[in-house]
Coordinates of C-alpha atoms and ligand atoms in Angstrom, one line a residue:
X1 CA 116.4 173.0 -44.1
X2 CA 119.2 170.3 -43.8
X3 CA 120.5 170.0 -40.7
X4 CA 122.9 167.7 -41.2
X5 CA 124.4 170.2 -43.9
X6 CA 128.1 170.9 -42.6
X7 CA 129.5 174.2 -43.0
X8 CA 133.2 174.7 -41.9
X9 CA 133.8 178.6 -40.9
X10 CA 136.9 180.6 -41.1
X11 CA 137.3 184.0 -39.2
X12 CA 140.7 186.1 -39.8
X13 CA 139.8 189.8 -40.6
X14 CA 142.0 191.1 -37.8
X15 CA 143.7 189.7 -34.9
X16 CA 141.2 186.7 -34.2
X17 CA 142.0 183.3 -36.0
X18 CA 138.3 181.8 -35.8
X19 CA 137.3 178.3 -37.1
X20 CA 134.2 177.0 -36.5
X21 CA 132.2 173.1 -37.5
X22 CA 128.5 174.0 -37.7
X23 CA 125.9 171.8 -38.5
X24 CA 122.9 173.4 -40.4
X25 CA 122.1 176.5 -39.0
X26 CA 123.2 176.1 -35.7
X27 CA 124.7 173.4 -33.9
X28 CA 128.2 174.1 -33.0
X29 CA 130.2 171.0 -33.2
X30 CA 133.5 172.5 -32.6
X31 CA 134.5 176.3 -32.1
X32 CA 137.9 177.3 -32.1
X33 CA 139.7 180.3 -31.1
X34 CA 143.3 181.7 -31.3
X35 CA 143.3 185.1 -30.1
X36 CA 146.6 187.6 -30.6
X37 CA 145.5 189.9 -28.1
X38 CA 148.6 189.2 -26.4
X39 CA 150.8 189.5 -29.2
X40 CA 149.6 192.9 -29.9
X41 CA 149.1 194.5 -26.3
X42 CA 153.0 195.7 -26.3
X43 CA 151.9 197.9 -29.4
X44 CA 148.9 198.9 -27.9
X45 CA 146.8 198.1 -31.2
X46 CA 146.8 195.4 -33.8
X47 CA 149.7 195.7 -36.5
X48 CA 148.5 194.5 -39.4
X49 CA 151.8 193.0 -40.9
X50 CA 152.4 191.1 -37.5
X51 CA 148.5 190.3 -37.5
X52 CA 148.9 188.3 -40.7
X53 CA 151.8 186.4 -39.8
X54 CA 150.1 185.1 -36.9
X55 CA 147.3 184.0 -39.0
X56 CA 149.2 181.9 -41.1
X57 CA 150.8 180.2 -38.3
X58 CA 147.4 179.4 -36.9
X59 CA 144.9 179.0 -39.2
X60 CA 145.8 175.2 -40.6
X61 CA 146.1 173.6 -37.1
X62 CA 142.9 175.4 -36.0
X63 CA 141.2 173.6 -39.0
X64 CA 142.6 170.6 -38.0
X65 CA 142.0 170.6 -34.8
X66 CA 137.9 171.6 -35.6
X67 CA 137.9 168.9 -37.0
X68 CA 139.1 166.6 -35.0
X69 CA 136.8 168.0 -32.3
X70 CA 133.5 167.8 -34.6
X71 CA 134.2 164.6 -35.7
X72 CA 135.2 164.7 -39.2
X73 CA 137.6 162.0 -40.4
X74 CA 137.1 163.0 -43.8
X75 CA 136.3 166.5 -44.7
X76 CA 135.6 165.7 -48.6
X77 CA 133.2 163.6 -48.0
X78 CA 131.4 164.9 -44.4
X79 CA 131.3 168.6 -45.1
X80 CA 129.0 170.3 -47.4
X81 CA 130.2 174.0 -47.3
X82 CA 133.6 176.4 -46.7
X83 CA 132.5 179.7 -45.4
X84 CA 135.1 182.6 -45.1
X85 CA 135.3 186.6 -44.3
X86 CA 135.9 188.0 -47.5
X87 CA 136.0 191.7 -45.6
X88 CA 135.5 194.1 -44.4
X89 CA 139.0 194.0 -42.3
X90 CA 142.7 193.8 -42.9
X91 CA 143.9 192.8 -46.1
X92 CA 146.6 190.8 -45.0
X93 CA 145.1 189.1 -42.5
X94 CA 141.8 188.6 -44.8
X95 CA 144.1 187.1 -47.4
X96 CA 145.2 184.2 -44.8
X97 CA 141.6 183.1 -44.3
X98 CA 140.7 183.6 -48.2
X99 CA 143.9 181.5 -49.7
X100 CA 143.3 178.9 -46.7
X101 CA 139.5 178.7 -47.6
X102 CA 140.1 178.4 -51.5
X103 CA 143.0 175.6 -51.3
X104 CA 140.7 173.7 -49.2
X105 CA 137.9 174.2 -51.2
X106 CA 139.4 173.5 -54.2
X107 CA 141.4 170.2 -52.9
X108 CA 138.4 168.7 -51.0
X109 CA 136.3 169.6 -54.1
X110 CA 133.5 171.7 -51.9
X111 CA 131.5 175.1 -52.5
X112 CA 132.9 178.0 -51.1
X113 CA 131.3 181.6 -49.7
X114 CA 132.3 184.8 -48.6
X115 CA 131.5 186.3 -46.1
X116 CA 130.6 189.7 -45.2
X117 CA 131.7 190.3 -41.7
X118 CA 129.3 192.5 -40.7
X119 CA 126.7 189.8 -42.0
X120 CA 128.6 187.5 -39.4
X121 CA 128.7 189.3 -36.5
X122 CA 124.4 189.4 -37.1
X123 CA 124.2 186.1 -37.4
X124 CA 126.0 185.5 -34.2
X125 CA 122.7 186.2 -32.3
X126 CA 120.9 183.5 -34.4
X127 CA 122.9 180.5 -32.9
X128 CA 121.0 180.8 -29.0
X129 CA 118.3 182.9 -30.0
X130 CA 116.6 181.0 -33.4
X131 CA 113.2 182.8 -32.6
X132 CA 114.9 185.8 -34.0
X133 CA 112.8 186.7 -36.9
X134 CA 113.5 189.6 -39.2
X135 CA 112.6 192.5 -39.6
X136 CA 114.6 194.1 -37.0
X137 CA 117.5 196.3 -35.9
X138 CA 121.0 195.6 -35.5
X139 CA 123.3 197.6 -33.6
X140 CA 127.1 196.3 -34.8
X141 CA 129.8 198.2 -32.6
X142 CA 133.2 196.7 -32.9
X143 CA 137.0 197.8 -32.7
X144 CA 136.1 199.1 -37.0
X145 CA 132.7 199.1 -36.8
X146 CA 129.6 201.0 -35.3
X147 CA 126.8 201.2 -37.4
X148 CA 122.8 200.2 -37.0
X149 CA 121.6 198.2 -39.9
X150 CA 118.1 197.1 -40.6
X151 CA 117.7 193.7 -41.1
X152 CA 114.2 193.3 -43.4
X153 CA 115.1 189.6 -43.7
X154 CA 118.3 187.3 -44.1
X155 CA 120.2 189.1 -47.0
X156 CA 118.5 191.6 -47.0
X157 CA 120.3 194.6 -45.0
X158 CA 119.9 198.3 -44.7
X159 CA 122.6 200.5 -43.5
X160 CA 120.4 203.2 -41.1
X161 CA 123.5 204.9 -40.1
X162 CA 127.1 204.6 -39.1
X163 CA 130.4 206.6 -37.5
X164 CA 131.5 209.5 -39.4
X165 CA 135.2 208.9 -37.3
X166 CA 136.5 206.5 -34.6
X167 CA 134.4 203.3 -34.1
X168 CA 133.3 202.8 -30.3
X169 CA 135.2 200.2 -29.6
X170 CA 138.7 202.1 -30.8
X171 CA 137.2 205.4 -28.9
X172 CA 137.6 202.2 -25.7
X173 CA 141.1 201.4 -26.9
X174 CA 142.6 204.9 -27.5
X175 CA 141.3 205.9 -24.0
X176 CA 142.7 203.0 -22.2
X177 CA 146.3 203.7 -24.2
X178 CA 146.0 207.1 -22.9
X179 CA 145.0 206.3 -19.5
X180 CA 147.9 203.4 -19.3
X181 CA 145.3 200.6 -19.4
X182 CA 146.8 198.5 -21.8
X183 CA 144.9 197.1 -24.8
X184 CA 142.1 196.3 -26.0
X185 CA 140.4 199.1 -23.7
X186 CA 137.1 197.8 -23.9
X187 CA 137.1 195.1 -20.9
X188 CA 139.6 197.1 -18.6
X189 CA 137.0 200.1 -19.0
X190 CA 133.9 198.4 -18.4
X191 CA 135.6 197.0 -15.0
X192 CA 136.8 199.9 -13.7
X193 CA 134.0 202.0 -14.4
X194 CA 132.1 199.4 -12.2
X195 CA 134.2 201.1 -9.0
X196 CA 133.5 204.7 -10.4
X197 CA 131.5 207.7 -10.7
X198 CA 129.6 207.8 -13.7
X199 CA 128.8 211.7 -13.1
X200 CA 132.5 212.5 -12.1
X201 CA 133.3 214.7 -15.6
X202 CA 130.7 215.6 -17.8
X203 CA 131.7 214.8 -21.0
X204 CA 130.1 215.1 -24.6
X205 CA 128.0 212.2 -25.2
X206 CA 128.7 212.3 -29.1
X207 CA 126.3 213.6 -31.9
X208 CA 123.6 213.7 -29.2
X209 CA 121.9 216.9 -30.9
X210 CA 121.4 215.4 -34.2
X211 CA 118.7 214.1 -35.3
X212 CA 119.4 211.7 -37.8
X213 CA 121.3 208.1 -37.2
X214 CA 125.1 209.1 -37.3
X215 CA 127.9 208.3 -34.9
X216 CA 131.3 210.1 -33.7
X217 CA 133.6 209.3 -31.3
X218 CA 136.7 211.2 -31.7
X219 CA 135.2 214.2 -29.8
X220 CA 134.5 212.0 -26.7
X221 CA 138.2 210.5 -26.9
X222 CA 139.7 214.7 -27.3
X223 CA 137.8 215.4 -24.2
X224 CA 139.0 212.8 -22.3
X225 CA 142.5 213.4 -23.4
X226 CA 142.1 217.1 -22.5
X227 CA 140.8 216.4 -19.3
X228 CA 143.9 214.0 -18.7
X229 CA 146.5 216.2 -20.2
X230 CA 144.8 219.7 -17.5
X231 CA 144.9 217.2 -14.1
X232 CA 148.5 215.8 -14.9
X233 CA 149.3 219.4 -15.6
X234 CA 148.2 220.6 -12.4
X235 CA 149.7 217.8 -10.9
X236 CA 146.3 216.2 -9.5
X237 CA 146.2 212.5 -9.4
X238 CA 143.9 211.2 -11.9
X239 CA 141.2 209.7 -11.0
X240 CA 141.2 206.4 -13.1
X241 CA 137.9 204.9 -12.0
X242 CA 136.0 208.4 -12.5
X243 CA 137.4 209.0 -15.9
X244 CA 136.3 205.5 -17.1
X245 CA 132.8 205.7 -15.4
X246 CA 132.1 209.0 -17.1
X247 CA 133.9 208.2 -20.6
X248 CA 131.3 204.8 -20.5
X249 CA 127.9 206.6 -19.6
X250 CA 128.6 209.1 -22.7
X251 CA 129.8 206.5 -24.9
X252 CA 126.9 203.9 -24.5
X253 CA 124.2 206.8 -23.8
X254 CA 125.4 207.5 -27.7
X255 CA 124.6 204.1 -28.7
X256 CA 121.9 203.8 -26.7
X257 CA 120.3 207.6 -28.1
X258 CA 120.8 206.5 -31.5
X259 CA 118.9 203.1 -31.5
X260 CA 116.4 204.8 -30.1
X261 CA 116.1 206.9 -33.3
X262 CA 116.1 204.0 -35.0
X263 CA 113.0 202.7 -33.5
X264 CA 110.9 205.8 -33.8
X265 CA 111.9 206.1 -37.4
X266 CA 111.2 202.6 -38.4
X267 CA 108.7 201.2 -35.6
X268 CA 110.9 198.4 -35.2
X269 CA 111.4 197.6 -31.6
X270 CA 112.9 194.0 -32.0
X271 CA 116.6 194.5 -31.2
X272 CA 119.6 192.7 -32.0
X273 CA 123.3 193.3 -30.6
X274 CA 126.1 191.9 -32.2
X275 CA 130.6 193.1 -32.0
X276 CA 132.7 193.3 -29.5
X277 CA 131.8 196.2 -27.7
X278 CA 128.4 194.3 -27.4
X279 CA 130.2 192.8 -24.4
X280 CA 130.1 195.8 -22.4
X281 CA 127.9 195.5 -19.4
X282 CA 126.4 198.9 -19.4
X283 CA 125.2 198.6 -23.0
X284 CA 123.9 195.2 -22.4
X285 CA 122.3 196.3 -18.9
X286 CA 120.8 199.7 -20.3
X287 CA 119.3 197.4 -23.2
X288 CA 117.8 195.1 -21.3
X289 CA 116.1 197.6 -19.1
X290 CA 114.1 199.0 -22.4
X291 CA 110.8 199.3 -22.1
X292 CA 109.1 197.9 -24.8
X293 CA 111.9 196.8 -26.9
X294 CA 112.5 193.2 -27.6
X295 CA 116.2 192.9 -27.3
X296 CA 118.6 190.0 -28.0
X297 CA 122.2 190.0 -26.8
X298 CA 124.4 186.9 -27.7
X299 CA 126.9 185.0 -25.2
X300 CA 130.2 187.0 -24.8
X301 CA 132.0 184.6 -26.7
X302 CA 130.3 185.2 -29.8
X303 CA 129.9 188.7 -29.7
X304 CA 133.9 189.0 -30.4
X305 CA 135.2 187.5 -33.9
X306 CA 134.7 184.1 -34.3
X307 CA 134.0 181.1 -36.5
X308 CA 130.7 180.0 -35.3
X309 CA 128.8 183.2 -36.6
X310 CA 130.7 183.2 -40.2
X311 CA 129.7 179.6 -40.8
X312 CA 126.3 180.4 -39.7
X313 CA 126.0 183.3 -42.0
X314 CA 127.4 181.7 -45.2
X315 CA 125.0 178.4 -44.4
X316 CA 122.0 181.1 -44.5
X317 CA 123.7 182.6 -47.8
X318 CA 124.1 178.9 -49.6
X319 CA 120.8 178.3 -48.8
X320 CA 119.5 181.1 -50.2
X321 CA 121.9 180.6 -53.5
X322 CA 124.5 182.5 -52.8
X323 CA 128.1 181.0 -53.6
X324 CA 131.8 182.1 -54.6
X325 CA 134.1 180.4 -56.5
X326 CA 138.1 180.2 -56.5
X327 CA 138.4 183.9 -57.7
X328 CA 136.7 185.2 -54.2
X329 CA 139.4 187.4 -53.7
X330 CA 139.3 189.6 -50.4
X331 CA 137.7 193.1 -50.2
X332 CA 139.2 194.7 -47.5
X333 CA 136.3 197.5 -47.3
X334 CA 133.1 195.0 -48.4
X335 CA 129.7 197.3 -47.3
X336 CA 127.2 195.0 -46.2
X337 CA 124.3 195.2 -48.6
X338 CA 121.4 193.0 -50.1
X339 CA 122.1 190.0 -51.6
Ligands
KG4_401 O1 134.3 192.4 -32.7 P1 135.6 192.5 -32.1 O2 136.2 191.3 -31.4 O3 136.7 192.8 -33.3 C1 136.4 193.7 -34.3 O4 135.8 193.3 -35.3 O5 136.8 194.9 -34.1 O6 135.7 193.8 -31.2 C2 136.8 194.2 -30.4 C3 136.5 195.5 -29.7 C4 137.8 196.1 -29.1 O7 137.8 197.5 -29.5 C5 137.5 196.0 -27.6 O8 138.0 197.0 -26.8 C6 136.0 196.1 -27.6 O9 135.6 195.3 -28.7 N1 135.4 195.5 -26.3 C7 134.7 196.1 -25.4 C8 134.4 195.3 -24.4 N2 134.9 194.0 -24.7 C9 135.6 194.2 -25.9 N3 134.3 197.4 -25.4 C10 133.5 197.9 -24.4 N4 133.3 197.1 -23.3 C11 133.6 195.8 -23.3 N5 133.3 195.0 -22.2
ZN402 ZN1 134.2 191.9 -35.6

């Protein structure tokens, strides 16, 4: 391998402007990030149209400013490689990162990649933990995304199972909306249900009786609402801390329950987490406390979007002779499979 091949990585499939500098497969020379979470909490949710627009206004400076901070004085010459989401995500926003990658491509004369995101978010465990060494199992749970995904080697991906509704990390957002929390749900959950009682409410810890690997989360979020919409009713005070203890234990003892299939069905018990619901201390804590699993969590930072884990994953792809050219145009509901 070439590690002084230079990859620049772009990141804009929903609310997340990411740009990354990586130098072979993983040295981060500069990671950038220009979050909208702010822009979108009024709405409670990302809008997409708004999402895009904020892209645009970001995305060029961020470059720029990578740049600067990796040391490149000129990009034609001192990178090798563009690597950008090409989906799944938001087709607006995707488009931002797409056109961006392609002009810059195409006026610094380099090779371009797209990027699954899914692939990404995998890869994002490779940049502090390089003794990870397919085959193993990947449990992606995002805001769009909760699947487990066998990894038999790089580029090489099987989809073990996925949600049939809400992905975990929006079952996190529509709870908090309900429960006033403001968005995204997923850290202002986790804390509360730090200063809760997990046992409070029993409710349904989703597709627990089926045996094969298949997520749902819109049950979970009903009950909650239910439960809600009876105490307000009766005019009891809601019990904030409770609700989001209890919503958590059946939400990760999902997660948890299915990866567990996943083992005994493929006698895999090398782990891998990756999204942004991979930031949720329960999931991370209950991992690490599994007996004979081998289980790798990444930093916080990249287990939300970013550009670090796109650049890493469309080095991997080049290497392995994979490349776009100026007609990569973005697919906005890109499975991840082999290539
Ligand atoms: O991967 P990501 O940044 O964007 C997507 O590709 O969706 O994930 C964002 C999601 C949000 O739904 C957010 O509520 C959730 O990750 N999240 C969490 C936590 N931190 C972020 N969910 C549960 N616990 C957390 N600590
Ligand atoms: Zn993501």
């Amino acid at each position: 391998m070439n590690n002084k091949f230079i990859t620049l990585g772009i990141e804009t499939s929903c609310d997340d402007t990411g740009v990354a500098v990586l130098q072979g497969q993983r040295e981060v020379l500069a990671d950038l990030l220009s979050s909208q979470i702010k822009d979108h909490a009024p709405f409670g949710g990302v809008v997409p149209e708004f999402a895009s627009r904020k892209h645009l206004e970001a995305i060029l400076p961020l470059v720029k400013a990578a740049l600067k901070q990796a040391g490149i004085n000129n990009p034609a010459k001192e990178l090798d490689l563009i690597a950008v989401t090409a989906g799944p995500g938001l087709m607006g926003s995707l488009l931002i990162g797409v056109m961006a990658a392609k002009a810059l491509a195409q006026a610094w004369e380099l090779p371009i990649i797209g990027v699954n995101h899914l692939e990404g978010h995998i890869f994002a465990n490779l940049i502090r933990s390089p003794q990870l060494e397919p085959p193993f199992l990947c449990l992606i749970v995002s805001g769009g995304h909760t699947e487990i995904t066998m990894v038999r080697s790089y580029g090489d991906y099987i989809l073990l199972g996925e949600t049939r509704d809400d992905a975990a990390g929006e079952a996190y957002d529509k709870v908090a909306k309900l429960l006033g929390l403001g968005y995204p749900g997923g850290p202002v959950i986790d804390r509360r249900a730090k200063d809760g009682d997990p046992d409070s409410f029993s409710f349904p810890v989703p597709m627990k009786n089926h045996k094969e690997i298949v997520f749902s989360y819109s049950g979970l979020k009903t009950a909650v609402i239910w439960q809600v919409k009876d105490m307000v009713e009766r005019g009891i005070e809601v019990p904030l801390n409770d609700i989001c203890a209890s919503f958590q234990k059946a939400a990760v003892d999902a997660l948890i329950s299915k990866l567990e299939i996943a083992v005994d069905l493929t006698g895999i018990t090398k782990v891998a987490l990756s999204g942004g619901v991979a930031a949720n201390s329960a999931l991370r804590q209950n991992l690490r406390n599994k007996k004979g699993w081998d289980v790798f969590i990444p930093p916080l930072s990249y287990c939300t979007d970013n550009g670090v884990m796109i650049a890493a994953a469309g080095y991997s792809g080049f290497q392995r002779g994979v490349v776009s050219d100026l007609y990569l145009s973005p697919d906005p509901s890109w499975r991840l499979t082999s290539r």
